[in-house]
């Protein structure tokens, strides 16, 4: 029986069709992606309060209003609310509103917040995000109390970043204090009196420049630490023979700049005064 032989024309047709036949036998490897599907944001929230929560978008809400899927507060409320906060001292009477206010880019610069140490040791790490910074910074700290568990004021949730963290700010401070004579007053003496004894006058608008722990510690011993307080006699150092509840040896600064005064004095403190 004669063998079947393909004609040249049939061979040509098979060669043309072969790539299409092989391609159709391959399994489908691509999955259609819907461009309308966007990645959903899941919020971080504070967990300290009994009544309110703050998410990392800066919204404050109660736990029942929290979205169960995204863990975000409803966006219909105020964002970056500073309710119950003193914008001068950057301290608030509520932890949640402190975090919300702190998250406002106008109040907290991200490049500074991410450089702040979580703890005092040099080896301590820094905050990973602005939310972590605000949530950590707004908690109570030793600077918020006068003695043991007695708070200085109701505004003891503070998020301010001290401007004394870099060498450049120190140089700027020295420039702004050019021509100013820094004098330590006697116990119970006002800056008006201390400067007058040197034949000079107190410069009230320079008090705020001295009202920083690193500046006070340059001129005073501060062996009892540097604490936030409230009083027209600050910045100052508590004398060693002061009553125990006043923290003998401690240096004091105030977050309420408006109370700073050249004529302020206290029986148990020595003032740091700018004179000219």
PDB file of C-alpha atoms in Angstrom, residues 18-170:
ATOM      1  CA  UNK A  18       1.493  25.891  13.732  1.00  0.00           C
ATOM      2  CA  UNK A  19       2.343  29.030  15.789  1.00  0.00           C
ATOM      3  CA  UNK A  20      -1.355  29.811  16.295  1.00  0.00           C
ATOM      4  CA  UNK A  21      -2.098  26.214  17.318  1.00  0.00           C
ATOM      5  CA  UNK A  22       0.727  26.193  19.898  1.00  0.00           C
ATOM      6  CA  UNK A  23      -0.258  29.601  21.280  1.00  0.00           C
ATOM      7  CA  UNK A  24      -3.866  28.526  21.814  1.00  0.00           C
ATOM      8  CA  UNK A  25      -2.765  25.517  23.893  1.00  0.00           C
ATOM      9  CA  UNK A  26      -0.830  27.648  26.473  1.00  0.00           C
ATOM     10  CA  UNK A  27      -2.640  28.206  29.804  1.00  0.00           C
ATOM     11  CA  UNK A  28      -3.839  31.702  30.616  1.00  0.00           C
ATOM     12  CA  UNK A  29      -1.221  33.249  32.937  1.00  0.00           C
ATOM     13  CA  UNK A  30      -2.458  36.826  33.343  1.00  0.00           C
ATOM     14  CA  UNK A  31      -5.158  38.030  35.728  1.00  0.00           C
ATOM     15  CA  UNK A  32      -7.051  41.189  34.879  1.00  0.00           C
ATOM     16  CA  UNK A  33      -6.381  44.005  37.287  1.00  0.00           C
ATOM     17  CA  UNK A  34      -9.137  46.460  37.928  1.00  0.00           C
ATOM     18  CA  UNK A  35      -7.553  49.905  37.961  1.00  0.00           C
ATOM     19  CA  UNK A  36     -10.491  51.198  39.966  1.00  0.00           C
ATOM     20  CA  UNK A  37      -9.459  49.147  43.038  1.00  0.00           C
ATOM     21  CA  UNK A  38      -7.260  51.281  45.314  1.00  0.00           C
ATOM     22  CA  UNK A  39      -5.283  50.190  48.355  1.00  0.00           C
ATOM     23  CA  UNK A  40      -7.280  50.913  51.524  1.00  0.00           C
ATOM     24  CA  UNK A  41      -5.662  52.881  54.337  1.00  0.00           C
ATOM     25  CA  UNK A  42      -5.771  51.306  57.783  1.00  0.00           C
ATOM     26  CA  UNK A  43      -5.449  53.795  60.627  1.00  0.00           C
ATOM     27  CA  UNK A  44      -3.346  53.703  63.749  1.00  0.00           C
ATOM     28  CA  UNK A  45      -5.218  54.933  66.806  1.00  0.00           C
ATOM     29  CA  UNK A  46      -4.505  55.945  70.372  1.00  0.00           C
ATOM     30  CA  UNK A  47      -5.682  53.514  73.046  1.00  0.00           C
ATOM     31  CA  UNK A  48      -5.123  55.457  76.243  1.00  0.00           C
ATOM     32  CA  UNK A  49      -8.448  57.241  76.729  1.00  0.00           C
ATOM     33  CA  UNK A  50     -11.691  55.813  78.094  1.00  0.00           C
ATOM     34  CA  UNK A  51     -13.974  57.964  75.957  1.00  0.00           C
ATOM     35  CA  UNK A  52     -12.109  59.123  72.856  1.00  0.00           C
ATOM     36  CA  UNK A  53      -9.639  57.870  70.276  1.00  0.00           C
ATOM     37  CA  UNK A  54      -7.471  59.766  67.804  1.00  0.00           C
ATOM     38  CA  UNK A  55      -6.475  58.231  64.470  1.00  0.00           C
ATOM     39  CA  UNK A  56      -3.357  58.995  62.448  1.00  0.00           C
ATOM     40  CA  UNK A  57      -5.385  61.279  60.170  1.00  0.00           C
ATOM     41  CA  UNK A  58      -5.873  63.670  63.082  1.00  0.00           C
ATOM     42  CA  UNK A  59      -9.567  62.931  63.688  1.00  0.00           C
ATOM     43  CA  UNK A  60     -10.994  62.427  67.183  1.00  0.00           C
ATOM     44  CA  UNK A  61     -13.996  60.162  67.811  1.00  0.00           C
ATOM     45  CA  UNK A  62     -15.439  57.721  70.320  1.00  0.00           C
ATOM     46  CA  UNK A  63     -14.784  53.989  70.070  1.00  0.00           C
ATOM     47  CA  UNK A  64     -18.304  53.267  68.774  1.00  0.00           C
ATOM     48  CA  UNK A  65     -17.786  55.570  65.771  1.00  0.00           C
ATOM     49  CA  UNK A  66     -14.600  53.831  64.671  1.00  0.00           C
ATOM     50  CA  UNK A  67     -14.808  52.093  61.297  1.00  0.00           C
ATOM     51  CA  UNK A  68     -14.514  48.343  62.076  1.00  0.00           C
ATOM     52  CA  UNK A  69     -12.619  47.638  58.857  1.00  0.00           C
ATOM     53  CA  UNK A  70     -10.235  50.572  58.500  1.00  0.00           C
ATOM     54  CA  UNK A  71     -10.042  51.480  62.226  1.00  0.00           C
ATOM     55  CA  UNK A  72     -10.378  55.136  61.164  1.00  0.00           C
ATOM     56  CA  UNK A  73     -12.586  57.801  62.711  1.00  0.00           C
ATOM     57  CA  UNK A  74     -15.332  59.337  60.553  1.00  0.00           C
ATOM     58  CA  UNK A  75     -13.985  62.204  58.467  1.00  0.00           C
ATOM     59  CA  UNK A  76     -17.011  64.410  59.113  1.00  0.00           C
ATOM     60  CA  UNK A  77     -15.546  65.787  62.369  1.00  0.00           C
ATOM     61  CA  UNK A  78     -12.830  68.381  62.867  1.00  0.00           C
ATOM     62  CA  UNK A  79      -9.350  67.352  61.775  1.00  0.00           C
ATOM     63  CA  UNK A  80      -6.282  68.417  63.768  1.00  0.00           C
ATOM     64  CA  UNK A  81      -8.509  69.715  66.572  1.00  0.00           C
ATOM     65  CA  UNK A  82      -6.769  71.736  69.290  1.00  0.00           C
ATOM     66  CA  UNK A  83      -9.800  71.766  71.603  1.00  0.00           C
ATOM     67  CA  UNK A  84      -8.609  72.414  75.164  1.00  0.00           C
ATOM     68  CA  UNK A  85      -5.053  73.257  74.061  1.00  0.00           C
ATOM     69  CA  UNK A  86      -2.832  76.263  74.727  1.00  0.00           C
ATOM     70  CA  UNK A  87      -1.226  76.983  71.357  1.00  0.00           C
ATOM     71  CA  UNK A  88       1.530  79.086  72.930  1.00  0.00           C
ATOM     72  CA  UNK A  89       2.788  76.389  75.290  1.00  0.00           C
ATOM     73  CA  UNK A  90       1.559  73.575  72.985  1.00  0.00           C
ATOM     74  CA  UNK A  91       0.029  71.802  75.984  1.00  0.00           C
ATOM     75  CA  UNK A  92      -3.504  70.402  76.262  1.00  0.00           C
ATOM     76  CA  UNK A  93      -5.848  69.170  78.988  1.00  0.00           C
ATOM     77  CA  UNK A  94      -6.750  66.048  76.964  1.00  0.00           C
ATOM     78  CA  UNK A  95      -4.443  63.368  75.610  1.00  0.00           C
ATOM     79  CA  UNK A  96      -6.510  62.666  72.489  1.00  0.00           C
ATOM     80  CA  UNK A  97      -6.817  66.324  71.476  1.00  0.00           C
ATOM     81  CA  UNK A  98      -3.120  66.789  72.197  1.00  0.00           C
ATOM     82  CA  UNK A  99      -2.335  64.067  69.633  1.00  0.00           C
ATOM     83  CA  UNK A 100      -4.826  65.512  67.144  1.00  0.00           C
ATOM     84  CA  UNK A 101      -3.391  69.031  67.462  1.00  0.00           C
ATOM     85  CA  UNK A 102       0.173  67.713  67.279  1.00  0.00           C
ATOM     86  CA  UNK A 103      -0.548  65.901  63.985  1.00  0.00           C
ATOM     87  CA  UNK A 104      -1.247  69.212  62.246  1.00  0.00           C
ATOM     88  CA  UNK A 105       1.720  69.817  59.890  1.00  0.00           C
ATOM     89  CA  UNK A 106       1.583  73.483  60.891  1.00  0.00           C
ATOM     90  CA  UNK A 107       2.160  72.559  64.552  1.00  0.00           C
ATOM     91  CA  UNK A 108       4.718  69.772  64.075  1.00  0.00           C
ATOM     92  CA  UNK A 109       7.369  69.668  61.371  1.00  0.00           C
ATOM     93  CA  UNK A 110       7.978  66.074  60.297  1.00  0.00           C
ATOM     94  CA  UNK A 111      11.735  66.506  59.785  1.00  0.00           C
ATOM     95  CA  UNK A 112      12.122  67.662  63.412  1.00  0.00           C
ATOM     96  CA  UNK A 113       9.724  65.125  64.932  1.00  0.00           C
ATOM     97  CA  UNK A 114      11.580  62.173  63.382  1.00  0.00           C
ATOM     98  CA  UNK A 115      14.863  63.345  64.932  1.00  0.00           C
ATOM     99  CA  UNK A 116      13.561  63.460  68.501  1.00  0.00           C
ATOM    100  CA  UNK A 117      14.842  60.723  70.819  1.00  0.00           C
ATOM    101  CA  UNK A 118      12.194  58.470  72.369  1.00  0.00           C
ATOM    102  CA  UNK A 119      14.076  58.475  75.688  1.00  0.00           C
ATOM    103  CA  UNK A 120      16.854  60.523  77.266  1.00  0.00           C
ATOM    104  CA  UNK A 121      19.853  58.177  76.693  1.00  0.00           C
ATOM    105  CA  UNK A 122      21.923  58.981  73.620  1.00  0.00           C
ATOM    106  CA  UNK A 123      21.512  55.377  72.465  1.00  0.00           C
ATOM    107  CA  UNK A 124      17.712  55.658  72.423  1.00  0.00           C
ATOM    108  CA  UNK A 125      15.972  55.367  69.064  1.00  0.00           C
ATOM    109  CA  UNK A 126      13.871  57.961  67.297  1.00  0.00           C
ATOM    110  CA  UNK A 127      10.173  57.963  66.408  1.00  0.00           C
ATOM    111  CA  UNK A 128       9.193  56.129  63.220  1.00  0.00           C
ATOM    112  CA  UNK A 129       6.359  58.458  62.239  1.00  0.00           C
ATOM    113  CA  UNK A 130       4.727  61.731  63.243  1.00  0.00           C
ATOM    114  CA  UNK A 131       1.845  59.748  64.778  1.00  0.00           C
ATOM    115  CA  UNK A 132       4.291  57.781  66.954  1.00  0.00           C
ATOM    116  CA  UNK A 133       5.937  61.055  67.971  1.00  0.00           C
ATOM    117  CA  UNK A 134       2.637  62.722  68.907  1.00  0.00           C
ATOM    118  CA  UNK A 135       1.247  59.656  70.702  1.00  0.00           C
ATOM    119  CA  UNK A 136       4.433  59.322  72.739  1.00  0.00           C
ATOM    120  CA  UNK A 137       5.084  62.999  73.341  1.00  0.00           C
ATOM    121  CA  UNK A 138       1.571  63.766  74.600  1.00  0.00           C
ATOM    122  CA  UNK A 139       1.730  61.214  77.403  1.00  0.00           C
ATOM    123  CA  UNK A 140       2.519  62.366  80.932  1.00  0.00           C
ATOM    124  CA  UNK A 141       6.196  62.903  81.727  1.00  0.00           C
ATOM    125  CA  UNK A 142       8.305  63.939  84.700  1.00  0.00           C
ATOM    126  CA  UNK A 143       8.308  67.549  83.497  1.00  0.00           C
ATOM    127  CA  UNK A 144       4.526  67.746  84.020  1.00  0.00           C
ATOM    128  CA  UNK A 145       4.626  67.270  87.795  1.00  0.00           C
ATOM    129  CA  UNK A 146       5.738  69.451  90.674  1.00  0.00           C
ATOM    130  CA  UNK A 147       6.214  66.688  93.212  1.00  0.00           C
ATOM    131  CA  UNK A 148       5.524  62.964  92.807  1.00  0.00           C
ATOM    132  CA  UNK A 149       2.032  62.801  91.236  1.00  0.00           C
ATOM    133  CA  UNK A 150       0.949  66.450  91.626  1.00  0.00           C
ATOM    134  CA  UNK A 151       0.479  68.037  88.204  1.00  0.00           C
ATOM    135  CA  UNK A 152       1.652  71.575  87.569  1.00  0.00           C
ATOM    136  CA  UNK A 153      -1.592  72.393  85.756  1.00  0.00           C
ATOM    137  CA  UNK A 154      -4.467  70.766  83.878  1.00  0.00           C
ATOM    138  CA  UNK A 155      -2.486  71.278  80.659  1.00  0.00           C
ATOM    139  CA  UNK A 156      -0.062  68.423  81.237  1.00  0.00           C
ATOM    140  CA  UNK A 157      -0.229  66.799  77.782  1.00  0.00           C
ATOM    141  CA  UNK A 158       2.471  68.588  75.790  1.00  0.00           C
ATOM    142  CA  UNK A 159       3.934  67.959  72.349  1.00  0.00           C
ATOM    143  CA  UNK A 160       6.304  70.908  71.869  1.00  0.00           C
ATOM    144  CA  UNK A 161       9.768  70.304  70.442  1.00  0.00           C
ATOM    145  CA  UNK A 162      12.470  72.274  72.149  1.00  0.00           C
ATOM    146  CA  UNK A 163      14.480  74.405  69.805  1.00  0.00           C
ATOM    147  CA  UNK A 164      17.711  73.522  71.585  1.00  0.00           C
ATOM    148  CA  UNK A 165      18.342  70.173  69.886  1.00  0.00           C
ATOM    149  CA  UNK A 166      20.913  71.294  67.312  1.00  0.00           C
ATOM    150  CA  UNK A 167      24.140  73.233  67.163  1.00  0.00           C
ATOM    151  CA  UNK A 168      22.715  75.677  64.637  1.00  0.00           C
ATOM    152  CA  UNK A 169      19.920  76.717  67.032  1.00  0.00           C
ATOM    153  CA  UNK A 170      22.549  77.277  69.734  1.00  0.00           C
TER     154      UNK A 170
END
